CSV table of C-alpha atoms and ligand atoms in Angstrom, one decimal:
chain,number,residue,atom,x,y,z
A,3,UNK,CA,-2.6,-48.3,5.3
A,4,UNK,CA,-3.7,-44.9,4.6
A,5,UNK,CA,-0.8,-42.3,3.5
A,6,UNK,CA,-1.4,-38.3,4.2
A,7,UNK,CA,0.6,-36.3,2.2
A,8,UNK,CA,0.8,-32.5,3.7
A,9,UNK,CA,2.7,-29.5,1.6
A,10,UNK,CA,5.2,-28.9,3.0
A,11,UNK,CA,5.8,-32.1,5.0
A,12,UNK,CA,5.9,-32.0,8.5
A,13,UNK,CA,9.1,-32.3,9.8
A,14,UNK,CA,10.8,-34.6,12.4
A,15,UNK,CA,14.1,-32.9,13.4
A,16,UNK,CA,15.0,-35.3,16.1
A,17,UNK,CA,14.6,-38.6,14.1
A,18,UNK,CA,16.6,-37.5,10.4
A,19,UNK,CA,19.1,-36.1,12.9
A,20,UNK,CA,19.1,-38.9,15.3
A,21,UNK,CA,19.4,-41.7,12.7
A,22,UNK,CA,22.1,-39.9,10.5
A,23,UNK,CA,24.4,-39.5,13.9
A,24,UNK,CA,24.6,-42.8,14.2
A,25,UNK,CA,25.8,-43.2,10.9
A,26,UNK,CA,28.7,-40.6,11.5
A,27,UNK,CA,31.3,-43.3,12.1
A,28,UNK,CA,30.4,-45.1,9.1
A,29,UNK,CA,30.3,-42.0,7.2
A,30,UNK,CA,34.2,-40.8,7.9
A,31,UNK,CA,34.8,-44.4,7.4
A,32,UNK,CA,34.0,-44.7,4.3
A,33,UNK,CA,35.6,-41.6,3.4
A,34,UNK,CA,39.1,-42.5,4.2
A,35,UNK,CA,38.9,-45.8,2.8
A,36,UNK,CA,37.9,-43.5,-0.7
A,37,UNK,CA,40.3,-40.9,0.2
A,38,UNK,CA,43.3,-44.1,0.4
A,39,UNK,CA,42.4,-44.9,-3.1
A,40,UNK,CA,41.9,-41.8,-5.4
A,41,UNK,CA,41.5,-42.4,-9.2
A,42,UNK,CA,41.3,-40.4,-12.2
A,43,UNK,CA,38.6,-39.6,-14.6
A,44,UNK,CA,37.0,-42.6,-16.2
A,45,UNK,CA,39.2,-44.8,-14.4
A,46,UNK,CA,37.0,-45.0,-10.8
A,47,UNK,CA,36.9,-49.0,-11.1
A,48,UNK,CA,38.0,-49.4,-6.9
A,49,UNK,CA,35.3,-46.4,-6.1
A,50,UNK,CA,32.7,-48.2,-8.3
A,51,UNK,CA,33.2,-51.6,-7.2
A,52,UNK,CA,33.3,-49.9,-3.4
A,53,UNK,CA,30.0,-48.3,-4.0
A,54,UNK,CA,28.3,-51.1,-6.0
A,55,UNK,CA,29.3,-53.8,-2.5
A,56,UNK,CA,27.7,-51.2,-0.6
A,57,UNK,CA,24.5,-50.8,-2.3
A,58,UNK,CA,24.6,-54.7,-3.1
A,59,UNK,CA,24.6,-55.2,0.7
A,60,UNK,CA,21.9,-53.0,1.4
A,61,UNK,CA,19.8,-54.8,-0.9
A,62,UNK,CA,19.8,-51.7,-3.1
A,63,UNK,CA,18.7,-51.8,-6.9
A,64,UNK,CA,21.6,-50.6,-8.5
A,65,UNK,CA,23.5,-50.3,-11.7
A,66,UNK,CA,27.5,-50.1,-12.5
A,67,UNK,CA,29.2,-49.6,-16.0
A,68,UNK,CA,27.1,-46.6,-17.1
A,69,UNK,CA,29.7,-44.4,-19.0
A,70,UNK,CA,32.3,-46.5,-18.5
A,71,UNK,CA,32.5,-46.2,-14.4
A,72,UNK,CA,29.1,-44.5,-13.3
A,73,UNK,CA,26.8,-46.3,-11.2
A,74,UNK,CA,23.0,-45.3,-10.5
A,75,UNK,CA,20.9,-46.9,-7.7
A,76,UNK,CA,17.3,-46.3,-7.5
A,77,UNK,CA,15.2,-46.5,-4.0
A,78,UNK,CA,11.6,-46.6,-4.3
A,79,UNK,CA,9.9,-45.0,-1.5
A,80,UNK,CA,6.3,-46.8,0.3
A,81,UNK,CA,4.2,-45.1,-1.9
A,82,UNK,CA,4.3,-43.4,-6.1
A,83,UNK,CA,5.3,-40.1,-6.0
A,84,UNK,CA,7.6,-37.9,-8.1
A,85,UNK,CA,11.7,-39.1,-8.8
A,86,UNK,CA,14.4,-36.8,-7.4
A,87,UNK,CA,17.8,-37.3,-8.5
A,88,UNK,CA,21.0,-37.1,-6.5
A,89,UNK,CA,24.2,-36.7,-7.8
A,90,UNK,CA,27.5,-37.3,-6.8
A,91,UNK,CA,30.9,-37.1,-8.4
A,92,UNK,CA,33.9,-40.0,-7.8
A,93,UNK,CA,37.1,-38.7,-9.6
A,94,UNK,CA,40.1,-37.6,-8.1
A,95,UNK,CA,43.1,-34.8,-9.5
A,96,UNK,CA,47.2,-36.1,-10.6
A,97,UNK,CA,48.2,-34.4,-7.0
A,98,UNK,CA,50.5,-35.7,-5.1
A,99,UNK,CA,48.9,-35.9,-1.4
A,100,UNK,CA,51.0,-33.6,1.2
A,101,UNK,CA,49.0,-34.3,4.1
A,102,UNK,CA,50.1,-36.2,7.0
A,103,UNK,CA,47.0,-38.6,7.8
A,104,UNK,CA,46.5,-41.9,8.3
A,105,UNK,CA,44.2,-42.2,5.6
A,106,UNK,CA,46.5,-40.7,3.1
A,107,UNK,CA,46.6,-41.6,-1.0
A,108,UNK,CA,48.1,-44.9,-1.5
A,109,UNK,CA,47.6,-44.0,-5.0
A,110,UNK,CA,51.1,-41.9,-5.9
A,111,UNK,CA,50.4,-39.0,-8.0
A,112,UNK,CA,47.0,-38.7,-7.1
A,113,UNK,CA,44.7,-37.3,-4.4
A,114,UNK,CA,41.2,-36.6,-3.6
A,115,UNK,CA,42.2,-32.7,-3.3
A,116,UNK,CA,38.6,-31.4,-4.2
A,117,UNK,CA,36.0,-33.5,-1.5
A,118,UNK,CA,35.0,-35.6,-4.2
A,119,UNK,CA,35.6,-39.1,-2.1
A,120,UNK,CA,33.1,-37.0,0.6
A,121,UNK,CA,30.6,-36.4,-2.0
A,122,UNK,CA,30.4,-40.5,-2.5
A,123,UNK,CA,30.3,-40.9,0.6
A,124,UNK,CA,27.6,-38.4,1.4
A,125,UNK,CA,25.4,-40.4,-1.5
A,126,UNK,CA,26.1,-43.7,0.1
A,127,UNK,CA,25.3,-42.6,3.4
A,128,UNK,CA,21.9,-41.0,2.2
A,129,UNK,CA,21.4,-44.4,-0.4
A,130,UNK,CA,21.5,-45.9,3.2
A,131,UNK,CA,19.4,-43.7,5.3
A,132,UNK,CA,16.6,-44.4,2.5
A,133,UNK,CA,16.9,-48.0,1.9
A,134,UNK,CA,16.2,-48.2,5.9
A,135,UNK,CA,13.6,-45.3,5.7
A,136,UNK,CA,11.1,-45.9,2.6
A,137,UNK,CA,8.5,-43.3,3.7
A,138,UNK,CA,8.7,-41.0,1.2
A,139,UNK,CA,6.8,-41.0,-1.9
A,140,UNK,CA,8.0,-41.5,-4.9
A,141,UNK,CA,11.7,-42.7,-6.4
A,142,UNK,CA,15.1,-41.1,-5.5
A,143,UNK,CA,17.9,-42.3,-8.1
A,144,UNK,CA,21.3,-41.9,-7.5
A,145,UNK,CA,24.0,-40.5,-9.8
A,146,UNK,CA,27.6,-41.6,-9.0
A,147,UNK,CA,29.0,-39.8,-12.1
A,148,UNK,CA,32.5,-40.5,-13.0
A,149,UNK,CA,35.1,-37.3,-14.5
A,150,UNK,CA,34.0,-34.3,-13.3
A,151,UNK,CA,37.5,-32.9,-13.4
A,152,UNK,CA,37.6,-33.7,-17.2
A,153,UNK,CA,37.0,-34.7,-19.1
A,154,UNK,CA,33.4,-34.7,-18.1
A,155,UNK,CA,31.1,-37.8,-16.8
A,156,UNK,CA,27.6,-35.8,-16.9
A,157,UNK,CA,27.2,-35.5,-20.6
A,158,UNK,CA,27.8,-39.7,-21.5
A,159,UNK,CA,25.7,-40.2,-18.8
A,160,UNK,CA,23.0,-38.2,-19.8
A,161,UNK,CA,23.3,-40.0,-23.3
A,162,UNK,CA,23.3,-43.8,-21.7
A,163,UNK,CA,19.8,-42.4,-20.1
A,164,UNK,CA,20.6,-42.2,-16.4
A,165,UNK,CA,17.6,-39.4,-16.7
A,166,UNK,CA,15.4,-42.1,-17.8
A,167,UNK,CA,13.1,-45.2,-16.9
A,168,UNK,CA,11.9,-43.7,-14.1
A,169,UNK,CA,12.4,-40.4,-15.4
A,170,UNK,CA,13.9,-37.9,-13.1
A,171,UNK,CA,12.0,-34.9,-12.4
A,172,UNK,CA,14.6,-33.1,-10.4
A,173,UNK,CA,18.2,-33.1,-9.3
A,174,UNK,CA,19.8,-31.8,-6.1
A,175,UNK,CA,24.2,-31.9,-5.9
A,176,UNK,CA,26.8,-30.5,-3.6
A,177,UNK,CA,30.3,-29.3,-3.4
A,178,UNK,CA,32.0,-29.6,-0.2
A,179,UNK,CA,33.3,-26.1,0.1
A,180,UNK,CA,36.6,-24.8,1.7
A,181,UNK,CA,35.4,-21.0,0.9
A,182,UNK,CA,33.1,-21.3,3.2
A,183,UNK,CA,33.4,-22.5,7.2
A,184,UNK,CA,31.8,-25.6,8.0
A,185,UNK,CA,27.9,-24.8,9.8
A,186,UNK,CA,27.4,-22.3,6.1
A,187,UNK,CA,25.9,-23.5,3.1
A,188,UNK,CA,25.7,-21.4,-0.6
A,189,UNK,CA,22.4,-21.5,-2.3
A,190,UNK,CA,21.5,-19.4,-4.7
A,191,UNK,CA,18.5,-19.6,-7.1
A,192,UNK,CA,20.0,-19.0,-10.9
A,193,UNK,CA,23.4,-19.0,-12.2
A,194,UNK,CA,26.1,-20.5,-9.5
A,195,UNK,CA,29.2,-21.2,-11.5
A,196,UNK,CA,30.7,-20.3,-15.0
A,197,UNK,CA,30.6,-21.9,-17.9
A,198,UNK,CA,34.3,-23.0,-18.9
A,199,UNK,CA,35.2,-22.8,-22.7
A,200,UNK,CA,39.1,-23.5,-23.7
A,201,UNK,CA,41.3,-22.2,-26.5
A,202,UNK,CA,44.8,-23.1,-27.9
A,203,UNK,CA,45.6,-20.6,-30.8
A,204,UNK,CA,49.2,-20.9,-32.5
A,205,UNK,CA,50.3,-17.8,-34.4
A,206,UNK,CA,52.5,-18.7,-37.4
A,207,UNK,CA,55.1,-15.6,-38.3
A,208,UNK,CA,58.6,-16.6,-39.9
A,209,UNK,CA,61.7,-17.1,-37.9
A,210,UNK,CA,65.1,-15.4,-38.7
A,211,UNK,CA,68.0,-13.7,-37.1
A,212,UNK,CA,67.2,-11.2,-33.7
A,213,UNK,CA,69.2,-8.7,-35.7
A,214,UNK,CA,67.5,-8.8,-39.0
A,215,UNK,CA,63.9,-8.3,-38.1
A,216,UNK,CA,63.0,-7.1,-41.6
A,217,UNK,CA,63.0,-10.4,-43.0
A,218,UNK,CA,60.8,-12.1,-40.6
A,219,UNK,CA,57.6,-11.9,-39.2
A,220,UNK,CA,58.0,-12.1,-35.2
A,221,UNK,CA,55.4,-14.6,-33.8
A,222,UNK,CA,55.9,-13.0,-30.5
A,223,UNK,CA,54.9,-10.2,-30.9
A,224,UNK,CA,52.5,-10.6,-32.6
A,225,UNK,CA,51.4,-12.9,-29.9
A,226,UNK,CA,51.7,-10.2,-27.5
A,227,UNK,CA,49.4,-7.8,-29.3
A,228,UNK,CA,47.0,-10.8,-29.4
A,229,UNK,CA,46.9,-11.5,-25.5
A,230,UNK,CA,47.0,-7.5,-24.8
A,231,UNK,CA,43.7,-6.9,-27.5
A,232,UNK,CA,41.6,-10.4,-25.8
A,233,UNK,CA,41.7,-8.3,-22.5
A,234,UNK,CA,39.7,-6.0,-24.0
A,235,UNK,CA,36.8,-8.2,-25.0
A,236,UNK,CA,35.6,-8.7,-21.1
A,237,UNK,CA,36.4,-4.9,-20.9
A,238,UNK,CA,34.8,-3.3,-23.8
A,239,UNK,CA,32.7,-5.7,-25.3
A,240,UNK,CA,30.7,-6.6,-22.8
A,241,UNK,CA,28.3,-5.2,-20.9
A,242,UNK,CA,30.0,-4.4,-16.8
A,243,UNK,CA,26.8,-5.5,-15.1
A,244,UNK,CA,27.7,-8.9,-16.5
A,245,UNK,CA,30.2,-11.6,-15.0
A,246,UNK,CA,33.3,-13.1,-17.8
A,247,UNK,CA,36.6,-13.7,-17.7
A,248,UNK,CA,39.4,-14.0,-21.0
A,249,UNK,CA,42.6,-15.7,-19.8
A,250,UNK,CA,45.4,-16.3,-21.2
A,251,UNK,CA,47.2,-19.1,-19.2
A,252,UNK,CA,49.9,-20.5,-21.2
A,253,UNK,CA,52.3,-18.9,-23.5
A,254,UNK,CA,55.4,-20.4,-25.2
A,255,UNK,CA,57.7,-18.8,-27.6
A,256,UNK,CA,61.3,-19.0,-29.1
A,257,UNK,CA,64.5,-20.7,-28.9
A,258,UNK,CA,67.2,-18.1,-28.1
A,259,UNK,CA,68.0,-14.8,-27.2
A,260,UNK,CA,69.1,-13.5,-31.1
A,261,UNK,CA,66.7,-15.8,-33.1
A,262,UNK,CA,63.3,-14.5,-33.9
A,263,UNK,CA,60.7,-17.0,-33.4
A,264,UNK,CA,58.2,-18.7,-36.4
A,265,UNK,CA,55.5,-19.8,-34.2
A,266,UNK,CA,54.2,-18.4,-30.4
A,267,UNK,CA,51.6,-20.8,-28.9
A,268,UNK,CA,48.8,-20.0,-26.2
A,269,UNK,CA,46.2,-21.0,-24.9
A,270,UNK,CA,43.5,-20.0,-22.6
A,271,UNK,CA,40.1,-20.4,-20.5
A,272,UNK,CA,37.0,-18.4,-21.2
A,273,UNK,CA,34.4,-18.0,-18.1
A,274,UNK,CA,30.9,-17.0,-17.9
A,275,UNK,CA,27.5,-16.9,-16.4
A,276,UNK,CA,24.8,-15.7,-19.1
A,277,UNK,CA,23.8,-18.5,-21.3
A,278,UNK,CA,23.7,-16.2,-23.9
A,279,UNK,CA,27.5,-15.6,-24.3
A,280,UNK,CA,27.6,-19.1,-25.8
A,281,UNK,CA,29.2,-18.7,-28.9
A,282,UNK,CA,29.9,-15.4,-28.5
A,283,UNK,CA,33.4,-15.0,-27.6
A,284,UNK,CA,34.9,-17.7,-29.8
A,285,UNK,CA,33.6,-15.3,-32.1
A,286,UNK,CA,35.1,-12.4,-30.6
A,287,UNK,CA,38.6,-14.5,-30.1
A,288,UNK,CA,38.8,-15.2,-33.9
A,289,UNK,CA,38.0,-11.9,-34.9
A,290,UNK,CA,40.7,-10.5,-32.7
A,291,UNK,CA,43.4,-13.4,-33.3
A,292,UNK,CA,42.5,-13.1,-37.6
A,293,UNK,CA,42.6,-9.4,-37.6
A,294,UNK,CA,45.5,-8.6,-35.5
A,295,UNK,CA,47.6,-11.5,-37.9
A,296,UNK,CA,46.5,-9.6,-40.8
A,297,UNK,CA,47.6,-6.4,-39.8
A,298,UNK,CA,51.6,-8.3,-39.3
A,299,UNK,CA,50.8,-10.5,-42.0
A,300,UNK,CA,50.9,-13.4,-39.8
A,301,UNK,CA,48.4,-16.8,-40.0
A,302,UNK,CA,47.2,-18.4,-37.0
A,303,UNK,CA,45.5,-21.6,-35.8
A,304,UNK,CA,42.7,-21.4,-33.3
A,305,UNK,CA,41.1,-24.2,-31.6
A,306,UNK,CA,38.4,-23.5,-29.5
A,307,UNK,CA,36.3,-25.9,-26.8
A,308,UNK,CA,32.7,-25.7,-25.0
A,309,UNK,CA,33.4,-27.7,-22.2
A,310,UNK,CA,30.6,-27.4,-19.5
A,311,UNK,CA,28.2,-24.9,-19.8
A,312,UNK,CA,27.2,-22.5,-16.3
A,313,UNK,CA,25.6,-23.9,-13.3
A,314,UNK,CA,21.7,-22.8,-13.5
A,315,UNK,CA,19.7,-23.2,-10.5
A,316,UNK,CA,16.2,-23.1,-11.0
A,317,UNK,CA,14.2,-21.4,-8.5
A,318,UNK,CA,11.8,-23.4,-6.5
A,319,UNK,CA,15.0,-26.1,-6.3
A,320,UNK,CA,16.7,-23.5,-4.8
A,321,UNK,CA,14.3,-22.5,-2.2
A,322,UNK,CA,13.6,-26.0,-1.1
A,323,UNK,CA,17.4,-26.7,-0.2
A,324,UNK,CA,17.4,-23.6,1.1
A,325,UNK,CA,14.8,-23.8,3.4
A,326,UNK,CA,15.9,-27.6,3.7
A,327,UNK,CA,19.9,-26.2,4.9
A,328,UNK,CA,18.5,-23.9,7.3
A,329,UNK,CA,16.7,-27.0,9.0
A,330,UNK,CA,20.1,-28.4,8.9
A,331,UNK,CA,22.4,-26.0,10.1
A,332,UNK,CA,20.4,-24.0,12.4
A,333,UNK,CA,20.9,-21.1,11.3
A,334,UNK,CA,19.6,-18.8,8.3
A,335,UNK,CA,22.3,-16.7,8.6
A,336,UNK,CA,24.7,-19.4,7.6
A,337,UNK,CA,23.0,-19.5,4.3
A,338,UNK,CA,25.0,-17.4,1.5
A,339,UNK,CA,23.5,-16.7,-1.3
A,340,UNK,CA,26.5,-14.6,-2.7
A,341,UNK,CA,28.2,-17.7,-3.3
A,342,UNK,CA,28.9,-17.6,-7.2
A,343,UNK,CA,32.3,-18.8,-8.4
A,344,UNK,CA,33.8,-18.5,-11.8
A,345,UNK,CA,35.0,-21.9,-11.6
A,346,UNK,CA,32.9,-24.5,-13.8
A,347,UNK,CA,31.2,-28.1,-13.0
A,348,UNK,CA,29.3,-30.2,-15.3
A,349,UNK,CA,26.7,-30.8,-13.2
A,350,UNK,CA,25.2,-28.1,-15.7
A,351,UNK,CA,24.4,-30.5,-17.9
A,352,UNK,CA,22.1,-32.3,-15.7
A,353,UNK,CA,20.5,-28.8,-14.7
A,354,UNK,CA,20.2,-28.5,-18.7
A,355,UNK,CA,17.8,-31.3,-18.1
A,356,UNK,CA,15.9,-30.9,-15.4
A,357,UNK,CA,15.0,-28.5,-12.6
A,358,UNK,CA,17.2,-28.6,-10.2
A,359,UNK,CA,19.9,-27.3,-7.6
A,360,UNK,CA,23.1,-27.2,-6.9
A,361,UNK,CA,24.9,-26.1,-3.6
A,362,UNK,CA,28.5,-25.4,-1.4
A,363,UNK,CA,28.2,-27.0,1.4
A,364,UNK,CA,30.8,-25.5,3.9
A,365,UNK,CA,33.4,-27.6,5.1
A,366,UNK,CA,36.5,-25.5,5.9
A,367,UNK,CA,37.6,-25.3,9.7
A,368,UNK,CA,40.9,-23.2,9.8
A,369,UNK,CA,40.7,-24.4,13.9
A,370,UNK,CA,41.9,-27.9,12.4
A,371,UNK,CA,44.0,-26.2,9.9
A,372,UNK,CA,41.2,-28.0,7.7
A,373,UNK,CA,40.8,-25.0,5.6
A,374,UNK,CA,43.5,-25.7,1.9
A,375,UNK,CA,41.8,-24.6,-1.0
A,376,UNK,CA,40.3,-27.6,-3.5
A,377,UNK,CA,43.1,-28.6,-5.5
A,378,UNK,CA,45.9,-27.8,-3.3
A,379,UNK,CA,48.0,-31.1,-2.0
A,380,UNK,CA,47.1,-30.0,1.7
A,381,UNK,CA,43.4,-30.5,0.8
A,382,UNK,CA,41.4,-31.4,3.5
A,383,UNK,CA,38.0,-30.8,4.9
A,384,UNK,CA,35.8,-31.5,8.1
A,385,UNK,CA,33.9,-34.7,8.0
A,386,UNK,CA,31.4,-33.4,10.4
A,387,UNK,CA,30.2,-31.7,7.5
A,388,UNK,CA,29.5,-35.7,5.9
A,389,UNK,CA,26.7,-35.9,8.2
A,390,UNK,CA,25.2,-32.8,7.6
A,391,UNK,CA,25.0,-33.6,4.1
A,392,UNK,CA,23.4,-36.5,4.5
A,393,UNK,CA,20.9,-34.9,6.4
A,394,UNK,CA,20.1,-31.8,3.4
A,395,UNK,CA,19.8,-34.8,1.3
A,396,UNK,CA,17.7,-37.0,3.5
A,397,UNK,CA,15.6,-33.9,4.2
A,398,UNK,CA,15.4,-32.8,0.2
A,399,UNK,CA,13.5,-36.1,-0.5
A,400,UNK,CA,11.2,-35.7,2.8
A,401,UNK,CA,10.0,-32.3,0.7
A,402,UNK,CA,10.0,-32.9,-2.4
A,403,UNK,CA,8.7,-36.6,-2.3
A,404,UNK,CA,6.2,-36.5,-0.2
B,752,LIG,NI1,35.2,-30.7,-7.4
């Protein structure tokens, strides 16, 4: 059998479309049954075992256990051709569920508040559509990556070589995204989200009596100098055409009204989009935390954390899902491209590795009252929007393997 391979592919609305409708049933199926049974990070043992029957059904070559809970199934296509990855995250948040659905957390204390159980489900359904549709050329491989919400599933499985043996030559990922309206889809080509550093810095003063404040050092304010001074690293220190954010999110000082407190904690989260910052304000942070103590004669402790660097989308990535979503949704005005968020994801690390693209799918419909932000216990989204992300997927791998 002779293969003709065409750039860009020529393609077949009606049959993607027509085949991934049918699976729409399946799809919010599989959903709820995820969404019944939320777990936390590195503990995804009923997701895993859920995925790993489905792909064992479908006769799907598949491996479970990778980073404690990851599982990666690889489809070959009819012919050799490049590998495109896919990947999906499986973890859920410690929220307790306030919706009133059917399909409701059985698990108490925790919820799939942030889509992730649609973002299996949107991998299985596409692992499906390409077991039963092999023309493509090439290999897609398929990340379920455990603890995205902390404390991070990329980087371990990175280091257990999910990116090798067939090595992947690109990624593709997506957020279901309540900031948008499902039928929209954000795709941009460079940074998308922050990178999310953490710091905990305790100052150490010296307690004493609230009316004797000459014998002490006061840890709070101290601590209040410190907070007021990091505000001024984003505002003076770095250059207003660029994107960061200093905050200082927790704060916890003293005993009692007339005692002087020894020791004020905080701690904080750092955000940006310019690789170059890295480094660059725990630098900053120290200075400003070391040099304001020395001034009260105060000592300090300062942890600081890299967690996940920013999302990086690399160009011709980004054009092909974009041109893929438009396909999609009908509709190039639906595409955003000024989607950026300062939130963070460690899907970065796999863009670290590879080219590759990550995207908001919209999935908010305020009609439904399907419209909670991620993370809030009313979290919901519309599962039309399952399909559709099937089909960017399904449609990714008819362009890039072909
Ligand atoms: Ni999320």
């Amino acid at each position: 059998m002779v293969s003709i391979s065409l750039s860009p592919h020529p393609v077949d609305t009606t049959r993607i479309r027509a085949a991934i409708q049918a699976l729409q049933p399946d799809l919010v199926a599989w959903r709820r049954q995820l969404h019944q049974k939320p777990e936390l990070g590195f503990r995804e043992q009923l997701t895993a075992a859920f995925i790993a029957q489905k792909l064992e059904a479908w006769g799907i070559e598949h491996q479970t256990g990778i980073a404690q809970t990851g599982v990666v199934a690889v489809i070959q296509g009819d012919r050799p051709g490049a590998v495109l990855g896919i990947r999906a995250d499986m973890d859920a948040l410690p929220i307790q569920e306030e919706n009133d659905v059917p399909y409701k957390s059985q698990h108490d204390g925790m919820m799939h508040a942030c889509g992730h159980d649609g973002h299996v489900t949107i991998a299985l359904g596409t692992a499906y559509y390409l077991s039963q549709h092999r023309d493509f050329a090439g290999t897609v491989k398929i990340i379920f990556q455990p603890a995205e919400e902390g404390p991070g599933g990329a980087k371990p499985m990175i280091e257990a070589g999910v990116l090798n043996h067939p090595d992947v030559d690109a990624i593709v990922g997506l957020h279901l995204w309540n900031n948008l309206p499902l039928g929209m889809v954000g795709v941009r080509s460079g940074a998308l989200m922050a990178a999310v550093e953490l710091f905990n810095c305790t100052i150490l003063g010296k307690g004493g009596h609230g009316a004797i404040p000459q014998q002490t050092i006061d840890s709070i304010v101290v601590a209040s100098q410190v907070v007021t001074a990091l505000q001024t690293i984003v505002a003076r220190n770095v250059d207003p055409l660029e994107s960061a954010v200093v905050t200082v999110g927790k704060f916890n000082a003293g005993t009692a009204h007339n005692v002087i407190a020894a020791t004020a904690q905080m701690s904080g989260t750092v955000r940006y989009f310019n690789p170059q910052f890295d480094g660059y304000f725990e630098q900053r942070i120290k200075q400003v935390v070391s040099g304001i103590c020395q001034s009260y004669g105060a000592d300090y402790k300062l942890e600081y954390y890299s967690l996940y660097p920013p999302v990086i989308n690399d160009e011709r990535m980004a054009n092909l899902v974009r041109s893929v979503a438009e396909t999609v949704i009908e509709s190039p005005i639906g595409i955003v491209p000024q989607c950026q968020t300062m939130g963070g994801e460690d899907m970065s690390f796999f863009l670290q590795e590879v080219p590759g693209c990550y995207f908001f799918l919209g999935s908010a419909n305020a009609d439904k009252d399907l419209a909670y932000p991620h993370h809030h216990p009313r979290f919901n989204f519309d599962e039309t929007a399952l399909g559709m992300g099937v089909e960017i997927f399904a449609r990714c791998v008819e362009q890039y393997c072909h």
